[in-house]
Amino acid sequence: MSGLKLWGTGSGVPSEILTNEGFAKLVDTSDEWITTRTGISSRRRCAPGETHTGLCLAAARQAMERAGVSPDQIGVCVVATLTPDRLTPATACVLQKELGLEEDTVCFDLNAACSGFVYALHTAQCLLAAATRKFGLVIGAEVLSRVTDYTDRGTCVLFGDGAGAAVLEWREDYPSIHAVLGCRGNTENLLIPGVAVGVPSYIHMDGQPVFRFAVETVPQCITQVLERAGLGVEDVDRFVFHQANQRIIDMAVKKLNLPPEKCTGNIDHTGNTSAASVPLLLDELVRDGAVRRGQRVLCVGFGGGLTWAGALLELA
Ligand code: UT7
C-alpha cells in the first residue's frame, strides 16, 4: 500500500460577485431560469488587476500554512487549468519562484478541463512516489471570464473564476487514492478554440450532449473508484462533485442512492469554475468543519475532453 493524505487546503477567491439579476440585465435570461436549470445564484469574477497567478498564490499560501508545510518540503507542484495567465512559463513555474520552492521541484501545468484537479491528484501521487521530498502542492485554478462570451446566454451565466489548492503527503503506509481517469475525445460539444484559431476565443458548449455524458459517466466513475478501493458508499464521508449543474449531481445521487447530506455543494455561489471547482468545494467543506481529520472524501470531475476522473482522499 502507498498513497496520499491531505494535510491542508486553501482558496483564492476573486472580488467581483456576478448575480443572476445582473445577467438578466446583460442577456435574455432570468434568475428563475438559471436557478432551476443549474442551481447557480451567483459566481465570482476577477476584477481588473486580479490574475490567475494571484488566485493560485493565495490558495497555495493558505493550503501550505494550514498544512504546516514549508516550501522546502514540496517536491511536486501541479496546476490544473485551461486559462493560465500565459501559455509559457507554466503557472507552476511562476509559483516556484513566488513561493520559494526548491529548484528541483517538479513544476508544470496540466489541462484536463473540469477533471483537471483529480487528474493532477493522480499525477502527483505517481510523481511523489519517485520524489525525494514527499509533499505535493496541487492546485485547480481558472479565470474563465477570459474565455466567456458575455453575449451568449447559453454559456455566460454558468461560469466563474477561482482557485483551490491542496497540500498532500505521499507515504508507503498511506492509502492509494484509487484514481479512475477517462477520456472520450470530442472536439465538438465542449471546446475553446484558443491560439489555433486566433482571438477572441470563447467557450463553446452544446449543453445537452455534455449533460448526457455527465449523467452517464459520473455514477460509473464513482462506482469504479469504490470497486477499486474495495469500499462501499457507507465508507465515504463526503462526495465532492465538480460543480457544473446541480441537476447532474442530483441525478448521480439518485442513481447511486447516495445520502444527499454527504453530497452538498457550493454551486449556488461559485458557478462552474472548471478545474477549480473540486478544490474550492473541498476547502469550503474543510473550513466549515463538514469534513474532518481521518475522514474519507470521494472527488469526481467531468467535462471538456471529454474527460472524467474520480479519486479518494483521506484527511491526515
Ligand atoms: O463543466 C463542464 C461540464 N459541463 C456540464 O456538465 C454542463 C452540462 N449541461 C448543462 O448543464 C445544461 O445543458 C445547461 C445548463 C448548459 C443548459 O440547460 P438545458 O436544460 O440543457 O437547456 P437547453 O440548452 O436545452 O436550452 C433550453 C432552452 C432553450 O430555448 P428553446 O430553444 O427551448 O426556446 C435555450 O435557448 O433554454 C434556453 N436558454 C436560456 N433561457 C434563459 C439557454 N440558456 C438560457 C438562459 N436563460 N441563460
Coordinates of C-alpha atoms and ligand atoms in Angstrom, one line a residue:
M1 CA 0.0 0.0 0.0
S2 CA 1.2 3.5 -0.7
G3 CA -0.6 6.8 -1.4
L4 CA -1.6 10.3 -0.3
K5 CA -3.2 12.1 2.6
L6 CA -4.5 15.6 2.6
W7 CA -2.8 18.0 5.0
G8 CA -4.2 21.4 4.1
T9 CA -6.5 23.2 1.7
G10 CA -6.8 26.8 0.6
S11 CA -8.8 29.1 -1.8
G12 CA -8.2 32.1 -4.0
V13 CA -11.4 33.9 -4.5
P14 CA -11.8 36.9 -6.8
S15 CA -13.6 40.0 -5.5
E16 CA -16.3 40.7 -8.1
I17 CA -19.7 39.0 -7.5
L18 CA -22.0 38.5 -10.5
T19 CA -25.6 37.8 -9.6
N20 CA -28.3 36.2 -11.7
E21 CA -30.1 39.5 -11.6
G22 CA -27.1 41.2 -13.1
F23 CA -27.1 38.7 -16.0
A24 CA -30.8 39.4 -16.6
K25 CA -29.7 43.0 -17.5
L26 CA -27.0 41.7 -19.9
V27 CA -28.7 38.9 -21.8
D28 CA -32.2 37.5 -22.3
T29 CA -32.3 35.4 -19.1
S30 CA -33.8 35.3 -15.6
D31 CA -32.9 34.3 -12.1
E32 CA -35.7 31.7 -12.3
W33 CA -34.2 30.1 -15.4
I34 CA -30.7 30.0 -14.1
T35 CA -31.5 28.7 -10.6
T36 CA -33.9 26.0 -11.7
R37 CA -31.8 24.8 -14.7
T38 CA -28.4 24.9 -12.9
G39 CA -28.6 25.7 -9.2
I40 CA -26.4 28.8 -9.6
S41 CA -27.3 32.1 -7.9
S42 CA -24.0 34.0 -8.2
R43 CA -20.4 33.4 -9.3
R44 CA -17.1 35.3 -8.8
R45 CA -15.2 37.1 -11.4
C46 CA -11.7 38.7 -11.3
A47 CA -11.7 42.4 -11.1
P48 CA -9.2 44.4 -13.2
G49 CA -5.8 43.7 -11.8
E50 CA -6.7 40.3 -10.3
T51 CA -4.8 37.5 -12.0
H52 CA -4.9 33.7 -12.3
T53 CA -1.4 33.6 -10.8
G54 CA -2.6 35.8 -7.9
L55 CA -5.5 33.4 -7.2
C56 CA -3.1 30.4 -7.2
L57 CA -0.7 32.1 -4.9
A58 CA -3.4 33.0 -2.4
A59 CA -4.8 29.4 -2.4
A60 CA -1.3 27.8 -2.2
R61 CA -0.1 30.0 0.7
Q62 CA -3.3 29.2 2.7
A63 CA -3.0 25.5 2.0
M64 CA 0.7 25.4 2.9
E65 CA 0.1 27.4 6.1
R66 CA -2.9 25.2 7.2
A67 CA -0.8 22.1 6.4
G68 CA 2.2 23.4 8.3
V69 CA 4.4 22.6 5.3
S70 CA 7.2 24.9 4.2
P71 CA 8.4 25.5 0.6
D72 CA 11.5 23.3 1.1
Q73 CA 9.2 20.2 1.8
I74 CA 7.4 20.4 -1.5
G75 CA 8.6 18.0 -4.2
V76 CA 5.9 18.4 -6.8
C77 CA 3.7 21.4 -7.9
V78 CA 1.0 20.8 -10.4
V79 CA -1.5 23.4 -11.5
A80 CA -4.6 22.1 -13.3
T81 CA -6.0 24.8 -15.6
L82 CA -7.2 25.8 -19.1
T83 CA -7.0 29.6 -18.5
P84 CA -3.5 30.4 -17.3
D85 CA -2.1 33.9 -17.5
R86 CA 0.5 32.8 -20.1
L87 CA 0.9 29.7 -22.2
T88 CA 4.5 29.7 -21.0
P89 CA 6.0 29.8 -18.5
A90 CA 3.6 27.4 -16.8
T91 CA 1.8 28.9 -13.8
A92 CA 3.5 26.2 -11.6
C93 CA 6.9 27.7 -12.7
V94 CA 5.9 31.1 -11.6
L95 CA 4.7 29.6 -8.3
Q96 CA 8.1 28.0 -7.8
K97 CA 9.7 31.5 -7.8
E98 CA 7.0 33.3 -5.8
L99 CA 6.6 30.6 -3.1
G100 CA 10.3 29.9 -2.9
L101 CA 10.0 26.2 -3.9
E102 CA 13.3 24.4 -4.4
E103 CA 14.6 24.4 -8.0
D104 CA 14.4 20.7 -8.3
T105 CA 10.6 20.7 -7.6
V106 CA 8.7 19.2 -10.5
C107 CA 6.5 22.1 -11.6
F108 CA 4.1 22.1 -14.6
D109 CA 0.5 22.9 -15.6
L110 CA -1.9 20.3 -16.7
N111 CA -5.1 20.7 -18.9
A112 CA -7.8 18.1 -18.3
A113 CA -10.5 20.8 -18.2
C114 CA -13.0 20.3 -15.4
S115 CA -11.4 16.9 -14.5
G116 CA -8.1 18.6 -14.1
F117 CA -7.7 18.7 -10.3
V118 CA -8.4 15.0 -10.0
Y119 CA -6.1 14.2 -12.9
A120 CA -3.5 16.3 -11.0
L121 CA -4.0 14.4 -7.8
H122 CA -3.3 11.2 -9.6
T123 CA -0.3 12.7 -11.3
A124 CA 1.1 14.0 -8.0
Q125 CA 0.6 10.6 -6.4
C126 CA 2.7 8.9 -9.2
L127 CA 5.4 11.6 -9.1
L128 CA 5.7 11.9 -5.4
A129 CA 6.4 8.1 -5.2
A130 CA 9.6 8.8 -7.0
A131 CA 10.4 12.2 -5.5
T132 CA 12.9 12.9 -2.7
R133 CA 10.5 15.4 -0.9
K134 CA 7.2 13.8 -0.3
F135 CA 4.8 16.8 -0.1
G136 CA 2.9 17.9 -3.2
L137 CA 1.1 21.1 -4.0
V138 CA -1.9 20.5 -6.3
I139 CA -4.0 23.5 -7.5
G140 CA -7.0 23.8 -9.7
A141 CA -7.5 27.4 -11.0
E142 CA -9.4 29.2 -13.6
V143 CA -10.2 32.7 -14.9
L144 CA -13.0 31.5 -17.2
S145 CA -14.2 35.1 -17.5
R146 CA -11.4 35.4 -20.1
V147 CA -13.0 32.9 -22.4
T148 CA -16.6 33.6 -21.6
D149 CA -18.8 35.3 -24.3
Y150 CA -21.0 37.7 -22.3
T151 CA -23.4 37.9 -25.1
D152 CA -24.1 34.1 -25.2
R153 CA -26.8 33.4 -22.6
G154 CA -26.3 29.7 -23.1
T155 CA -22.9 29.8 -21.5
C156 CA -22.2 33.1 -19.8
V157 CA -24.4 32.5 -16.8
L158 CA -22.6 29.2 -16.0
F159 CA -19.0 30.1 -15.4
G160 CA -17.0 31.7 -12.6
D161 CA -13.4 32.4 -11.6
G162 CA -11.4 31.0 -8.6
A163 CA -8.6 28.7 -7.4
G164 CA -8.4 25.9 -4.9
A165 CA -5.2 24.3 -3.5
A166 CA -4.3 21.1 -1.6
V167 CA -1.1 20.1 0.1
L168 CA -0.7 16.3 0.2
E169 CA 1.9 13.9 1.5
W170 CA 2.9 10.6 -0.1
R171 CA 3.8 7.7 2.2
E172 CA 4.3 4.0 1.9
D173 CA 1.7 3.4 4.7
Y174 CA -0.9 5.9 3.3
P175 CA -3.8 4.6 1.2
S176 CA -3.9 4.9 -2.6
I177 CA -6.3 7.4 -4.0
H178 CA -7.6 4.7 -6.4
A179 CA -7.9 7.2 -9.2
V180 CA -10.1 6.3 -12.2
L181 CA -9.4 8.6 -15.1
G182 CA -11.1 8.5 -18.5
C183 CA -11.3 10.4 -21.8
R184 CA -13.6 10.2 -24.8
G185 CA -12.1 12.5 -27.4
N186 CA -14.6 15.1 -28.7
T187 CA -13.8 18.4 -30.4
E188 CA -17.4 19.4 -31.0
N189 CA -19.5 19.6 -27.8
L190 CA -17.2 21.5 -25.4
L191 CA -14.3 23.5 -26.7
I192 CA -12.3 26.7 -26.5
P193 CA -10.5 27.1 -29.9
G194 CA -7.6 29.0 -28.4
V195 CA -4.5 30.2 -30.2
A196 CA -5.0 27.9 -33.2
V197 CA -7.9 30.0 -34.4
G198 CA -6.9 33.4 -33.1
V199 CA -8.7 35.7 -30.6
P200 CA -11.2 36.2 -29.2
S201 CA -11.6 32.6 -28.2
Y202 CA -14.7 31.7 -26.2
I203 CA -16.2 28.6 -24.6
H204 CA -18.5 26.8 -26.9
M205 CA -20.7 24.2 -25.3
D206 CA -23.6 22.1 -26.5
G207 CA -25.2 21.8 -23.1
Q208 CA -27.4 18.7 -23.7
P209 CA -24.9 16.2 -25.0
V210 CA -22.5 17.3 -22.3
F211 CA -25.2 16.9 -19.7
R212 CA -26.0 13.3 -21.0
F213 CA -22.3 12.5 -21.0
A214 CA -22.0 13.6 -17.4
V215 CA -25.1 11.7 -16.2
E216 CA -23.7 8.6 -17.8
T217 CA -20.1 8.8 -16.7
V218 CA -20.3 10.3 -13.2
P219 CA -22.1 7.4 -11.5
Q220 CA -19.9 4.9 -13.4
C221 CA -16.7 6.7 -12.3
I222 CA -17.8 6.7 -8.6
T223 CA -18.7 3.0 -8.7
Q224 CA -15.3 2.2 -10.3
V225 CA -13.4 4.1 -7.6
L226 CA -15.3 2.3 -4.9
E227 CA -14.7 -1.1 -6.5
R228 CA -11.0 -0.4 -6.9
A229 CA -10.7 0.6 -3.3
G230 CA -12.9 -2.3 -2.1
L231 CA -15.2 0.2 -0.3
G232 CA -18.9 0.9 -0.2
V233 CA -20.8 4.2 -0.2
E234 CA -21.1 3.9 3.5
D235 CA -17.3 4.1 3.9
V236 CA -17.2 7.5 2.3
D237 CA -17.8 10.6 4.5
R238 CA -18.3 13.1 1.7
F239 CA -18.7 13.1 -2.1
V240 CA -17.2 16.2 -3.7
F241 CA -18.7 16.7 -7.2
H242 CA -17.5 19.0 -9.9
Q243 CA -20.0 21.9 -9.6
A244 CA -21.3 22.1 -13.2
N245 CA -25.0 21.7 -12.7
Q246 CA -27.0 20.8 -9.6
R247 CA -29.3 18.6 -11.7
I248 CA -26.3 16.4 -12.8
I249 CA -25.3 15.9 -9.1
D250 CA -28.9 15.2 -8.1
M251 CA -29.2 12.5 -10.8
A252 CA -26.0 10.8 -9.7
V253 CA -27.1 10.9 -6.1
K254 CA -30.4 9.3 -7.0
K255 CA -28.8 6.7 -9.3
L256 CA -26.3 5.5 -6.7
N257 CA -28.6 6.1 -3.8
L258 CA -26.0 8.3 -2.1
P259 CA -27.1 10.1 1.2
P260 CA -27.8 13.7 -0.1
E261 CA -26.4 15.2 3.1
K262 CA -23.0 13.8 2.1
C263 CA -23.2 15.4 -1.3
T264 CA -23.9 19.1 -0.7
G265 CA -22.0 21.6 -2.9
N266 CA -21.4 25.3 -3.4
I267 CA -22.5 25.8 -7.0
D268 CA -25.1 28.4 -5.8
H269 CA -22.3 30.9 -5.1
T270 CA -19.4 29.7 -7.3
G271 CA -21.0 28.7 -10.6
N272 CA -18.9 26.3 -12.7
T273 CA -15.2 27.1 -12.1
S274 CA -13.9 24.1 -14.2
A275 CA -10.6 22.8 -12.7
A276 CA -11.0 25.0 -9.6
S277 CA -14.4 23.6 -8.6
V278 CA -13.4 20.4 -6.7
P279 CA -10.6 22.0 -4.6
L280 CA -12.7 25.1 -3.9
L281 CA -15.5 22.9 -2.6
L282 CA -13.1 20.7 -0.7
D283 CA -11.6 23.8 1.0
E284 CA -15.0 25.2 1.9
L285 CA -16.0 21.8 3.4
V286 CA -12.8 21.7 5.5
R287 CA -13.2 25.2 6.7
D288 CA -16.8 24.6 7.6
G289 CA -15.9 21.5 9.6
A290 CA -18.0 19.4 7.3
V291 CA -15.0 17.2 6.6
R292 CA -12.6 16.5 9.4
R293 CA -9.3 14.7 10.2
G294 CA -9.4 11.0 9.4
Q295 CA -12.4 11.3 7.1
R296 CA -12.6 10.0 3.5
V297 CA -13.7 12.1 0.6
L298 CA -14.5 10.9 -2.9
C299 CA -13.8 13.6 -5.5
V300 CA -15.3 13.4 -9.0
G301 CA -14.7 15.7 -12.0
F302 CA -16.0 15.7 -15.6
G303 CA -16.1 17.9 -18.6
G304 CA -14.0 19.1 -21.6
G305 CA -12.0 16.5 -23.4
L306 CA -14.4 14.9 -22.8
T307 CA -12.9 13.7 -19.6
W308 CA -13.9 12.2 -16.3
A309 CA -11.9 11.5 -13.1
G310 CA -12.6 10.2 -9.6
A311 CA -10.3 9.6 -6.6
L312 CA -10.5 9.1 -2.9
L313 CA -8.7 11.4 -0.5
E314 CA -8.2 10.8 3.2
L315 CA -7.6 13.8 5.5
A316 CA -4.5 13.4 7.6
Ligands
UT7_1 O1 -18.2 21.7 -16.6 C1 -18.1 21.0 -17.8 C2 -19.3 20.1 -17.9 N1 -20.4 20.9 -18.3 C3 -21.6 20.4 -18.0 O2 -21.7 19.4 -17.4 C4 -22.8 21.2 -18.4 C5 -23.9 20.3 -18.9 N2 -25.0 20.9 -19.5 C6 -25.9 21.7 -18.7 O3 -25.6 21.8 -17.5 C7 -27.2 22.2 -19.3 O4 -27.3 21.6 -20.6 C8 -27.2 23.7 -19.5 C9 -27.4 24.3 -18.1 C10 -26.0 24.2 -20.1 C11 -28.4 24.1 -20.3 O5 -29.6 23.6 -19.7 P1 -30.7 22.8 -20.6 O6 -31.8 22.5 -19.6 O7 -29.9 21.6 -21.2 O8 -31.2 23.9 -21.6 P2 -31.1 23.8 -23.2 O9 -29.7 24.1 -23.6 O10 -31.8 22.6 -23.7 O11 -32.0 25.1 -23.5 C12 -33.4 25.1 -23.2 C13 -33.9 26.4 -23.6 C14 -33.5 26.9 -25.0 O12 -34.6 27.6 -25.5 P3 -35.6 27.0 -26.6 O13 -34.8 26.5 -27.7 O14 -36.3 25.8 -25.8 O15 -36.6 28.1 -26.9 C15 -32.4 27.8 -24.8 O16 -32.2 28.8 -25.8 O17 -33.4 27.4 -22.7 C16 -32.8 28.5 -23.5 N3 -31.7 29.1 -22.7 C17 -31.9 30.0 -21.8 N4 -33.0 30.7 -21.4 C18 -32.8 31.6 -20.5 C19 -30.4 28.7 -22.7 N5 -29.7 29.5 -21.9 C20 -30.6 30.3 -21.3 C21 -30.5 31.3 -20.3 N6 -31.7 31.9 -19.9 N7 -29.4 31.6 -19.7

